[in-house]
Short mmCIF file of C-alpha atoms in Angstrom, two decimals:
data_model
loop_
_atom_site.label_atom_id
_atom_site.label_comp_id
_atom_site.label_asym_id
_atom_site.label_seq_id
_atom_site.Cartn_x
_atom_site.Cartn_y
_atom_site.Cartn_z
CA MET M 173 11.15 27.57 -1.43
CA PRO M 174 12.71 26.86 1.96
CA ALA M 175 16.16 25.28 2.04
CA ALA M 176 16.16 21.50 1.60
CA THR M 177 16.66 20.08 5.05
CA ASP M 178 15.60 16.47 4.50
CA ILE M 179 17.25 14.93 1.48
CA LEU M 180 16.75 11.39 0.21
CA LEU M 181 19.86 10.25 -1.65
CA ILE M 182 19.59 7.21 -3.87
CA ALA M 183 22.31 4.75 -4.95
CA ASP M 184 25.32 6.94 -4.12
CA HIS M 185 27.56 3.86 -4.00
CA ASP M 186 30.86 5.65 -4.11
CA ARG M 187 29.55 8.36 -1.65
CA GLN M 188 30.92 11.16 -3.85
CA VAL M 189 27.54 12.89 -4.26
CA GLY M 190 26.89 12.58 -0.51
CA ASP M 191 30.18 14.17 0.35
CA ALA M 192 29.42 17.08 -1.97
CA LEU M 193 25.93 17.40 -0.44
CA GLN M 194 27.36 17.65 3.03
CA ARG M 195 29.57 20.50 1.91
CA ALA M 196 26.68 22.23 0.16
CA ARG M 197 24.21 21.70 2.97
CA PRO M 198 26.15 20.90 6.16
CA HIS M 199 23.04 21.07 8.38
CA ALA M 200 20.76 19.02 6.17
CA ARG M 201 19.58 15.51 7.14
CA ILE M 202 20.73 13.12 4.36
CA VAL M 203 19.01 9.76 4.28
CA ARG M 204 20.67 7.17 2.04
CA SER M 205 18.79 4.61 -0.02
CA THR M 206 20.32 1.66 -1.82
CA ASP M 207 18.21 1.86 -4.98
CA TRP M 208 15.03 3.38 -6.43
CA PHE M 209 12.89 0.55 -5.10
CA ASP M 210 14.13 1.11 -1.52
CA ALA M 211 13.65 4.90 -1.99
CA ILE M 212 9.98 4.38 -2.88
CA ALA M 213 9.56 2.42 0.34
CA LYS M 214 11.15 5.25 2.35
CA LEU M 215 8.90 7.80 0.70
CA HIS M 216 5.85 5.92 2.05
CA ASP M 217 7.06 6.52 5.61
CA GLU M 218 8.64 10.02 5.51
CA ARG M 219 8.47 13.22 3.63
CA TYR M 220 11.56 14.78 2.06
CA SER M 221 12.24 18.24 0.61
CA ALA M 222 14.54 16.83 -2.10
CA VAL M 223 15.07 13.49 -3.78
CA ILE M 224 18.37 12.94 -5.57
CA GLY M 225 19.03 9.79 -7.60
CA PRO M 226 20.94 8.34 -10.55
CA VAL M 227 19.80 8.19 -14.18
CA HIS M 228 21.26 4.71 -14.37
CA PRO M 229 19.59 2.18 -14.19
CA ILE M 230 16.22 3.92 -14.96
CA GLN M 231 17.21 5.37 -18.34
CA GLN M 232 15.29 2.66 -20.18
CA ARG M 233 12.04 3.06 -18.23
CA PRO M 234 12.09 6.42 -16.42
CA ARG M 235 8.32 6.84 -16.29
CA SER M 236 7.55 4.33 -13.55
CA ALA M 237 10.35 5.45 -11.17
CA LEU M 238 9.87 9.17 -11.52
CA SER M 239 6.07 8.95 -11.53
CA ALA M 240 6.14 6.98 -8.25
CA VAL M 241 8.48 9.58 -6.67
CA ARG M 242 6.27 12.49 -7.95
CA GLU M 243 3.24 10.78 -6.55
CA LEU M 244 4.70 10.11 -3.13
CA ALA M 245 6.65 13.40 -2.80
CA PRO M 246 4.76 15.99 -4.86
CA ASP M 247 6.33 18.95 -3.05
CA ALA M 248 9.95 17.73 -3.27
CA SER M 249 12.66 18.68 -5.70
CA VAL M 250 13.61 15.71 -7.87
CA ILE M 251 17.12 15.94 -9.17
CA LEU M 252 19.01 13.30 -11.19
CA PHE M 253 22.73 12.72 -11.53
CA ALA M 254 24.51 11.00 -14.41
CA ASP M 255 27.95 10.37 -15.85
CA PRO M 256 28.75 12.29 -19.05
CA SER M 257 27.67 9.43 -21.33
CA LEU M 258 24.12 9.62 -20.03
CA GLU M 259 23.69 13.39 -20.19
CA PRO M 260 21.29 13.28 -23.22
CA VAL M 261 19.01 10.99 -21.20
CA ALA M 262 19.21 13.21 -18.10
CA ARG M 263 18.43 16.28 -20.23
CA SER M 264 15.39 14.66 -21.80
CA LEU M 265 13.93 13.81 -18.39
CA THR M 266 13.76 17.50 -17.42
CA GLN M 267 11.40 18.29 -20.31
CA PRO M 268 7.77 18.86 -19.18
CA ASP M 269 6.47 18.40 -22.77
CA SER M 270 3.98 15.52 -22.92
CA GLN M 271 4.89 14.88 -26.58
CA THR M 272 7.65 12.42 -27.35
CA GLN M 273 11.07 14.04 -27.57
CA ALA M 274 13.70 12.67 -29.93
CA ILE M 275 17.01 12.32 -28.05
CA SER M 276 20.32 10.64 -28.52
CA LYS M 277 20.20 6.93 -27.79
CA ALA M 278 21.56 5.87 -24.41
CA PRO M 279 24.40 3.30 -24.41
CA GLY M 280 22.86 -0.13 -24.94
CA GLN M 281 19.61 1.25 -26.36
CA HIS M 282 18.89 -0.03 -29.82
CA THR M 283 18.12 2.39 -32.62
CA SER M 284 14.80 0.64 -33.15
CA ASP M 285 13.71 1.32 -29.53
CA PRO M 286 11.17 4.14 -29.08
CA PRO M 287 12.66 7.40 -27.86
CA ILE M 288 12.29 8.32 -24.25
CA SER M 289 9.50 10.77 -23.50
CA SER M 290 8.67 13.00 -20.58
CA SER M 291 5.62 14.58 -19.10
CA LEU M 292 5.22 16.71 -15.96
CA ASP M 293 4.41 13.64 -13.97
CA ASP M 294 7.52 11.80 -14.92
CA ALA M 295 9.97 14.66 -15.36
CA CYS M 296 12.70 15.64 -12.87
CA ASP M 297 13.37 19.23 -11.84
CA ASP M 298 16.98 19.22 -12.95
CA TYR M 299 20.13 17.14 -13.21
CA PHE M 300 23.88 17.41 -12.74
CA ILE M 301 26.83 15.52 -14.16
CA THR M 302 29.13 13.61 -11.83
CA PRO M 303 31.50 14.18 -10.15
CA ALA M 304 29.20 16.50 -8.16
CA ASP M 305 30.19 20.08 -7.44
CA PRO M 306 28.98 21.49 -4.09
CA ALA M 307 28.30 24.91 -5.64
CA GLU M 308 26.11 23.42 -8.36
CA LEU M 309 24.22 21.27 -5.84
CA GLU M 310 23.51 24.41 -3.77
CA ARG M 311 22.15 26.15 -6.84
CA LEU M 312 19.91 23.17 -7.79
CA LEU M 313 18.56 22.86 -4.28
CA GLU M 314 17.58 26.52 -4.20
CA GLN M 315 15.32 26.14 -7.24
CA PRO M 316 11.61 25.67 -6.53
CA PRO M 317 10.26 22.23 -7.55
CA ARG M 318 7.76 21.76 -10.31
CA LEU M 319 4.62 20.24 -8.84
CA ALA M 320 3.44 17.04 -10.39
CA SER M 321 -0.16 16.89 -11.59
CA THR M 322 -1.44 15.06 -8.53
CA THR M 323 -3.76 18.02 -8.04
CA ILE M 324 -6.50 18.99 -10.45
CA SER M 325 -5.29 20.96 -13.41
CA GLY M 326 -7.41 23.50 -15.16
CA PRO M 327 -10.25 25.60 -13.76
CA ILE M 328 -13.15 23.80 -12.18
CA SER M 329 -16.16 25.88 -11.26
CA ILE M 330 -19.93 26.06 -11.40
CA ASP M 331 -21.71 28.65 -13.43
CA THR M 332 -24.25 30.03 -10.93
CA SER M 333 -26.32 31.82 -13.55
CA ASN M 334 -29.77 30.42 -13.98
CA HIS M 335 -29.18 28.05 -11.04
CA SER M 336 -30.87 27.96 -7.66
CA GLY M 337 -29.68 29.65 -4.51
CA ASP M 338 -27.93 26.42 -3.55
CA ALA M 339 -25.41 26.93 -6.36
CA ASP M 340 -23.12 28.94 -4.03
CA ALA M 341 -23.03 26.02 -1.59
CA TYR M 342 -22.09 23.62 -4.39
CA SER M 343 -19.39 26.03 -5.57
CA ARG M 344 -17.84 26.12 -2.04
CA ALA M 345 -18.09 22.31 -1.81
CA LEU M 346 -16.36 21.91 -5.15
CA GLN M 347 -13.48 24.28 -4.22
CA THR M 348 -12.99 22.38 -0.99
CA LEU M 349 -13.00 19.13 -2.96
CA VAL M 350 -10.27 20.41 -5.28
CA SER M 351 -8.09 21.92 -2.57
CA GLU M 352 -8.40 18.98 -0.16
CA SER M 353 -7.89 16.09 -2.62
CA LEU M 354 -4.08 16.01 -2.38
CA SER M 355 -3.94 16.28 1.44
CA CYS M 356 -6.49 13.47 1.79
CA LEU M 357 -4.38 11.28 -0.51
CA LEU M 358 -1.16 12.00 1.45
CA ASP M 359 -2.63 11.92 4.97
CA HIS M 360 -5.04 9.01 4.45
CA PRO M 361 -3.66 6.82 1.67
CA GLU M 362 -5.65 3.84 2.90
CA ALA M 363 -9.08 5.57 2.25
CA PRO M 364 -8.59 8.97 0.64
CA LEU M 365 -11.98 9.09 -1.17
CA ASN M 366 -13.93 8.48 2.03
CA LYS M 367 -11.97 11.15 3.90
CA LEU M 368 -12.52 13.58 1.02
CA ILE M 369 -16.26 12.96 1.07
CA ASP M 370 -16.22 13.51 4.89
CA ARG M 371 -14.79 16.99 4.30
CA VAL M 372 -17.12 17.91 1.47
CA ARG M 373 -20.41 16.43 2.74
CA PRO M 374 -21.14 19.10 5.51
CA LEU M 375 -20.96 21.86 2.84
CA LEU M 376 -23.71 20.37 0.68
CA PRO M 377 -27.34 21.51 1.04
CA ALA M 378 -29.64 19.53 3.33
CA GLY M 379 -31.22 16.58 1.68
CA THR M 380 -28.30 15.71 -0.54
CA ARG M 381 -25.71 13.03 0.18
CA LEU M 382 -22.45 12.43 -1.71
CA SER M 383 -20.97 8.96 -1.42
CA PHE M 384 -18.32 6.70 -2.86
CA ILE M 385 -19.29 3.07 -3.64
CA ALA M 386 -16.35 0.71 -3.78
CA PRO M 387 -16.18 -1.70 -6.70
CA PRO M 388 -17.81 -5.05 -6.02
CA ARG M 389 -15.79 -7.98 -4.76
CA PRO M 390 -15.64 -10.97 -7.10
CA LYS M 391 -18.44 -13.43 -6.37
CA PRO M 392 -17.37 -16.74 -4.87
CA THR M 393 -17.77 -19.66 -7.18
CA GLY M 394 -21.37 -20.90 -7.14
CA SER M 395 -22.62 -17.81 -5.24
CA ASN M 396 -26.04 -16.37 -6.04
CA ILE M 397 -25.21 -13.00 -4.44
CA PRO M 398 -25.67 -10.20 -7.07
CA SER M 399 -22.43 -8.45 -7.94
CA ASP M 400 -23.96 -5.04 -8.67
CA SER M 401 -22.03 -2.40 -6.66
CA LEU M 402 -24.86 0.17 -6.63
CA PRO M 403 -27.53 0.11 -3.88
CA GLN M 404 -30.84 -0.86 -5.42
CA SER M 405 -33.05 0.98 -2.96
CA LEU M 406 -32.70 4.48 -4.44
CA PRO M 407 -34.88 5.57 -7.36
CA ASN M 408 -32.83 6.57 -10.44
CA ASP M 409 -34.59 9.91 -10.78
CA ARG M 410 -33.34 11.00 -7.34
CA ARG M 411 -29.73 9.90 -7.73
CA PHE M 412 -26.83 10.73 -10.03
CA THR M 413 -24.17 8.04 -10.45
CA ARG M 414 -21.04 7.87 -12.54
CA PRO M 415 -18.23 5.32 -12.54
CA LEU M 416 -14.64 6.17 -11.60
CA LEU M 417 -12.23 4.49 -14.07
CA ASP M 418 -8.51 4.03 -14.23
CA THR M 419 -6.57 5.03 -17.32
CA GLU M 420 -7.29 1.62 -18.86
CA GLY M 421 -11.00 1.78 -18.25
CA HIS M 422 -11.04 -0.59 -15.23
CA PRO M 423 -13.57 0.35 -12.51
CA LEU M 424 -12.24 1.96 -9.38
CA GLY M 425 -15.68 2.54 -7.86
CA THR M 426 -18.73 4.73 -8.35
CA LEU M 427 -19.44 8.29 -7.31
CA ALA M 428 -23.08 8.87 -6.29
CA LEU M 429 -25.10 11.93 -5.33
CA ASP M 430 -28.38 11.02 -3.66
CA PHE M 431 -31.08 13.63 -3.27
CA SER M 432 -34.06 11.40 -2.40
CA SER M 433 -34.40 13.34 0.93
CA LEU M 434 -34.41 16.73 -0.72
CA LYS M 435 -37.58 18.68 0.10
CA PRO M 436 -39.80 19.24 -2.96
CA SER M 437 -39.88 22.72 -4.38
CA VAL M 438 -41.06 24.43 -7.54
CA PRO M 439 -40.09 27.76 -9.09
CA GLU M 440 -42.10 30.65 -7.63
CA SER M 441 -43.07 31.81 -11.09
CA SER M 442 -44.41 28.43 -12.04
CA THR M 443 -47.51 26.96 -10.44
CA PRO M 444 -48.30 23.51 -11.82
CA ASP M 445 -51.89 22.90 -13.03
CA PRO M 446 -53.24 19.92 -11.06
CA CYS M 447 -55.70 19.27 -13.87
CA ALA M 448 -53.09 19.18 -16.61
CA PRO M 449 -52.54 15.78 -18.27
CA GLY M 450 -49.72 13.82 -16.64
CA SER M 451 -49.53 16.27 -13.74
CA PRO M 452 -51.56 14.93 -10.84
CA ASP M 453 -51.53 16.62 -7.50
CA HIS M 454 -49.02 14.21 -5.98
CA HIS M 455 -46.56 14.75 -8.85
CA ALA M 456 -46.75 18.51 -8.39
CA SER M 457 -46.22 18.28 -4.65
CA ASN M 458 -43.07 16.08 -5.13
CA ALA M 459 -41.49 18.28 -7.81
CA ILE M 460 -38.00 19.64 -7.38
CA ASP M 461 -37.14 23.03 -8.80
CA PRO M 462 -35.30 22.37 -12.19
CA ARG M 463 -32.79 25.00 -11.18
CA THR M 464 -31.92 23.00 -8.11
CA VAL M 465 -31.49 19.88 -10.21
CA ALA M 466 -29.26 21.87 -12.61
CA SER M 467 -27.08 23.03 -9.71
CA MET M 468 -26.73 19.49 -8.44
CA ARG M 469 -25.90 18.13 -11.90
CA ALA M 470 -23.33 20.89 -12.48
CA PHE M 471 -21.65 20.12 -9.16
CA PHE M 472 -21.73 16.37 -9.70
CA ASP M 473 -20.24 16.59 -13.19
CA ALA M 474 -17.47 18.95 -12.01
CA ALA M 475 -16.77 16.83 -8.92
CA HIS M 476 -16.24 13.69 -11.00
CA ARG M 477 -12.84 14.80 -12.35
CA PRO M 478 -11.06 15.36 -9.02
CA PHE M 479 -12.64 12.25 -7.51
CA GLU M 480 -11.49 10.14 -10.43
CA THR M 481 -8.01 11.66 -10.32
CA THR M 482 -7.74 10.89 -6.58
CA ALA M 483 -9.09 7.41 -7.12
CA ARG M 484 -6.46 6.68 -9.73
CA LEU M 485 -3.63 8.02 -7.59
CA ALA M 486 -4.88 6.00 -4.62
CA ALA M 487 -5.01 2.83 -6.72
CA ARG M 488 -1.49 3.45 -7.91
CA HIS M 489 -0.32 4.18 -4.39
CA GLN M 490 -1.79 0.85 -3.22
CA ARG M 491 -0.15 -1.04 -6.05
CA LEU M 492 3.23 0.57 -5.21
CA GLN M 493 2.77 -0.10 -1.54
CA GLN M 494 1.85 -3.69 -2.22
CA ALA M 495 4.88 -4.17 -4.41
CA VAL M 496 7.21 -2.71 -1.74
CA ILE M 497 5.94 -5.06 1.01
CA THR M 498 5.37 -8.30 -1.00
CA ASP M 499 7.82 -11.10 -1.83
CA ASP M 500 7.72 -11.55 -5.60
CA LEU M 501 8.15 -15.30 -5.55
CA THR M 502 5.69 -16.46 -2.91
CA GLY M 503 3.28 -13.58 -2.60
CA LEU M 504 3.93 -13.40 1.15
CA ALA M 505 4.97 -10.36 3.03
CA ASN M 506 8.69 -9.65 2.60
CA GLY M 507 11.37 -9.03 5.22
CA ARG M 508 10.92 -5.27 5.15
CA TYR M 509 7.25 -5.46 6.04
CA PHE M 510 7.81 -8.24 8.57
CA ARG M 511 10.12 -5.99 10.54
CA HIS M 512 7.67 -3.07 10.35
CA PHE M 513 4.70 -5.27 11.34
CA LEU M 514 6.54 -6.93 14.23
CA SER M 515 7.49 -3.58 15.72
CA ARG M 516 3.92 -2.23 15.48
CA ILE M 517 2.18 -5.32 16.84
CA LEU M 518 4.54 -5.46 19.85
CA THR M 519 3.64 -1.86 20.63
CA ARG M 520 -0.04 -2.80 20.51
CA ALA M 521 0.57 -5.92 22.61
CA ARG M 522 2.41 -3.87 25.21
CA GLU M 523 -0.53 -1.51 25.50
CA GLY M 524 -3.22 -4.20 25.21
CA LYS M 525 -1.40 -6.75 27.37
CA PHE M 526 -1.69 -9.71 25.02
CA LEU M 527 0.82 -12.26 23.82
CA VAL M 528 2.62 -12.27 20.48
CA THR M 529 4.38 -15.46 19.34
CA LEU M 530 7.08 -15.41 16.71
CA LEU M 531 7.86 -18.55 14.73
CA LEU M 532 10.96 -18.68 12.56
CA PHE M 533 11.48 -21.73 10.39
CA ASP M 534 13.40 -22.94 7.37
CA ILE M 535 13.36 -26.00 5.13
CA ASP M 536 15.81 -28.72 6.18
CA ASN M 537 18.51 -29.43 3.60
CA PHE M 538 17.05 -26.93 1.16
CA LYS M 539 20.38 -26.25 -0.49
CA ARG M 540 20.77 -29.93 -1.32
CA TYR M 541 17.39 -29.98 -3.15
CA ASN M 542 18.27 -26.73 -4.91
CA ASP M 543 21.57 -28.17 -6.13
CA GLU M 544 20.13 -31.55 -7.13
CA PHE M 545 16.88 -30.49 -8.83
CA GLY M 546 17.68 -26.96 -9.90
CA HIS M 547 16.62 -23.47 -8.82
CA GLY M 548 13.29 -23.82 -10.58
CA ALA M 549 12.42 -26.76 -8.38
CA GLY M 550 13.63 -24.78 -5.36
CA ASP M 551 11.29 -21.94 -6.26
CA GLU M 552 8.34 -24.34 -6.51
CA ILE M 553 9.21 -25.80 -3.06
CA LEU M 554 9.21 -22.24 -1.60
CA LYS M 555 5.91 -21.35 -3.16
CA GLN M 556 4.27 -24.57 -2.01
CA THR M 557 5.65 -24.16 1.51
CA ALA M 558 4.29 -20.61 1.66
CA SER M 559 0.90 -21.84 0.49
CA LEU M 560 0.77 -24.60 3.12
CA MET M 561 1.58 -22.25 5.92
CA LYS M 562 -1.03 -19.70 4.73
CA ARG M 563 -3.63 -22.51 4.84
CA CYS M 564 -2.78 -23.23 8.44
CA CYS M 565 -2.72 -19.70 9.78
CA ARG M 566 -5.56 -17.38 10.72
CA ASP M 567 -6.30 -14.37 8.48
CA HIS M 568 -4.84 -11.87 10.90
CA ASP M 569 -1.58 -13.74 11.52
CA LEU M 570 1.36 -12.49 9.40
CA VAL M 571 3.29 -14.98 7.26
CA ALA M 572 6.50 -13.63 5.64
CA ARG M 573 9.42 -14.87 3.69
CA ILE M 574 12.42 -13.01 5.08
CA ALA M 575 15.28 -14.49 3.03
CA GLY M 576 16.06 -17.54 0.92
CA ASP M 577 14.19 -20.51 2.54
CA GLU M 578 13.72 -18.65 5.83
CA PHE M 579 10.15 -17.82 6.84
CA ALA M 580 8.56 -16.02 9.77
CA VAL M 581 5.04 -16.15 11.23
CA VAL M 582 3.76 -13.64 13.74
CA PHE M 583 0.80 -14.97 15.80
CA TRP M 584 -1.24 -12.55 17.86
CA GLU M 585 -4.64 -12.52 19.58
CA LYS M 586 -6.95 -10.21 17.66
CA GLU M 587 -9.47 -10.14 20.47
CA GLY M 588 -6.83 -9.33 23.09
CA PRO M 589 -6.15 -11.26 26.33
CA ARG M 590 -8.67 -13.86 27.39
CA VAL M 591 -10.32 -13.40 30.75
CA PRO M 592 -10.32 -16.57 32.91
CA ARG M 593 -13.75 -18.03 33.69
CA PRO M 594 -14.76 -17.87 37.37
CA SER M 595 -14.28 -21.18 39.11
CA PRO M 596 -17.36 -23.04 40.41
CA GLU M 597 -17.83 -22.74 44.14
CA GLY M 598 -15.61 -25.22 45.90
CA ALA M 599 -13.47 -25.95 42.86
CA PRO M 600 -9.79 -25.05 42.67
CA SER M 601 -9.32 -21.47 41.51
CA ALA M 602 -8.29 -20.96 37.89
CA ARG M 603 -5.05 -19.28 37.08
CA SER M 604 -5.41 -15.47 37.03
CA SER M 605 -3.02 -15.07 34.10
CA PRO M 606 -3.01 -16.56 30.62
CA SER M 607 -0.86 -19.59 29.88
CA ARG M 608 2.78 -18.78 29.12
CA ILE M 609 2.68 -21.26 26.30
CA PRO M 610 0.30 -19.99 23.61
CA GLN M 611 -1.78 -23.03 22.64
CA THR M 612 -3.15 -21.72 19.28
CA PRO M 613 0.33 -21.14 17.71
CA LEU M 614 1.39 -24.57 18.97
CA VAL M 615 -1.61 -26.18 17.28
CA ILE M 616 -0.98 -24.31 14.07
CA ALA M 617 2.70 -25.24 14.09
CA GLN M 618 1.81 -28.94 14.63
CA ARG M 619 -0.67 -28.80 11.77
CA PHE M 620 1.81 -27.18 9.46
CA ARG M 621 4.65 -29.63 10.28
CA ARG M 622 2.25 -32.55 9.57
CA LEU M 623 1.23 -31.05 6.25
CA MET M 624 4.87 -30.51 5.24
CA ASN M 625 5.76 -34.05 6.18
CA ALA M 626 2.89 -35.53 4.10
CA ALA M 627 2.82 -33.08 1.17
CA ASP M 628 3.59 -34.12 -2.36
CA PHE M 629 6.20 -31.84 -3.95
CA PRO M 630 5.98 -32.54 -7.73
CA ALA M 631 9.15 -30.55 -8.40
CA LEU M 632 11.12 -33.37 -6.70
CA GLY M 633 9.77 -36.01 -8.98
CA PRO M 634 8.12 -39.34 -8.06
CA THR M 635 9.91 -39.46 -4.73
CA GLY M 636 8.69 -35.98 -3.70
CA ARG M 637 5.98 -37.04 -1.20
CA GLY M 638 6.86 -36.83 2.50
CA VAL M 639 10.54 -36.03 2.01
CA LEU M 640 10.63 -32.37 3.06
CA THR M 641 10.82 -31.34 6.72
CA ILE M 642 11.15 -28.03 8.46
CA SER M 643 12.91 -26.78 11.65
CA GLY M 644 11.74 -23.85 13.62
CA GLY M 645 12.05 -21.82 16.82
CA MET M 646 9.29 -20.07 18.71
CA ALA M 647 9.55 -17.20 21.19
CA VAL M 648 6.77 -15.39 23.09
CA PHE M 649 6.40 -11.68 23.89
CA PRO M 650 6.68 -10.53 26.61
CA HIS M 651 7.92 -13.72 28.40
CA ASP M 652 11.02 -14.38 26.28
CA ALA M 653 11.85 -10.85 24.99
CA ALA M 654 10.76 -7.23 25.35
CA SER M 655 11.64 -5.83 21.89
CA PRO M 656 11.35 -6.87 18.21
CA GLU M 657 15.07 -7.39 17.95
CA SER M 658 15.39 -9.58 21.08
CA LEU M 659 12.26 -11.56 20.19
CA TYR M 660 13.76 -12.34 16.76
CA GLU M 661 17.07 -13.32 18.35
CA ALA M 662 15.34 -15.58 20.87
CA ALA M 663 13.37 -17.44 18.14
CA ASP M 664 16.50 -17.63 15.99
CA ARG M 665 18.52 -19.24 18.82
CA ALA M 666 15.73 -21.78 19.35
CA LEU M 667 15.87 -22.57 15.62
CA MET M 668 19.61 -22.84 15.32
CA PHE M 669 20.64 -24.32 18.65
CA GLY M 670 17.48 -26.12 19.54
CA ALA M 671 15.81 -27.54 16.44
CA LYS M 672 18.82 -27.72 14.07
CA LYS M 673 21.33 -29.11 16.54
CA GLY M 674 18.63 -31.41 18.01
CA GLY M 675 18.32 -33.33 14.72
CA LYS M 676 16.05 -31.08 12.62
CA ASN M 677 12.39 -31.78 11.72
CA SER M 678 11.16 -30.09 14.91
CA ILE M 679 9.98 -26.78 16.31
CA VAL M 680 11.41 -25.67 19.61
CA LEU M 681 9.69 -23.21 21.97
CA VAL M 682 11.98 -20.99 23.99
CA GLY M 683 11.95 -21.56 27.76
CA SER M 684 9.85 -24.72 27.80
CA ASN M 685 10.07 -28.42 27.30
CA HIS M 686 7.83 -28.26 24.25
CA CYS M 687 9.36 -29.62 21.13
CA ILE M 688 7.08 -30.29 18.20
CA SER M 689 8.54 -33.34 16.45
CA GLU M 690 7.45 -36.84 15.66
CA SER M 691 4.50 -37.89 17.84
CA PRO M 692 1.91 -40.70 17.84
CA ASP M 693 -0.63 -38.20 16.49
CA ASP M 694 1.30 -37.57 13.28
#
């Protein structure tokens, strides 16, 4: 194993482990993470050769944290550190045995609690006891990691005896499927199954087509659209299908092998009798060699396991990714994803030459409502506010809760910049550039402010209708700022020094006379 050069260090709050690491590997790049949750987010964006983290606070539920790390960094060494009181827990987490291991109870763990167990997927490579020793860290980092079972375990092959000549092609396709499943998952986490099929499909014999059918979306209420996920145009005797299920039996999709376009063939040693009962001429001419069917069936049955494993890992990856970028209370994007999205959309806007508008807003006097009615009422206000703003925005706009009662909305034009219509002959020429003030975000902000002013907030009791207001600041890229940081600062200044100091209950747009507040239209 090459020396660990990129190390993710988790929750080293007193920096003692980091100091020892720097002495053990002075040329390594050490990236610090505040906790396991933040580490999982970092593993989505970068690859590391080693992940080092504390046993506490995961000793009660190690499976979820270590499984997530193993999934996202299957080639990395995973090393835990613990104080002496937690050594029994750390030792148990190095065991690759899938059976439950009886260990000493961790401090605070009741004797009636089930013992902690480890499998290869949720086991670490090794551990050390703090304070860390540089020589021991060097030894641990030199050890090769144990690979988690994100690849397919056990031999998978096709017995080519008594099969058609296409059996070799199916065997090559199957080996490619097994070897490429992990790379497709890591390189294309958004659609690994489709990428995997793209790599396997050219290897299959002509006339056969392997496909993945995504699970059906729930039918809208009152809809008459059928919810069957399988295409109905293919005859069952020319198609193999098999569902892909998660570990709890929930559908992840369907694997299908269609051979309706396969050219008919019969064994050379067998000439069908056109006069035999049930064997008319047209049946004989459409027959497929049973050995060919056997080869296809063998391939399809063997391919199901790696596809199902990849589908399960992809589903878990998506759940983890969603948890990392979602605000638990409101279901909106969180601050981490907001910053990531803003940076990416500004890059696209710079290349595509379209406007991006950032709205920052908060709830006026929110602390007073929180103190008077309790934090439960405050949470309900935040959830209802988030729902109202989502109702106002377009699907492609991003709505995020960035902290407390502070929200952000990123408006952008999905179709890119609008081209001005040519002026009629003799009429004044239209402006050759789009308006500096984006009209759609202004309209949305007006609609949202009206909804907030009129909404009934049951958490505030019988006087909860029409009492809440919001204040906001809007800034436009590229007119008001050229970077994500400066755009945020411009909108924040408009919020704090424009809307708040101007009496609240308004939204101020940077660099213009527009102030969305009380108007005759409200």
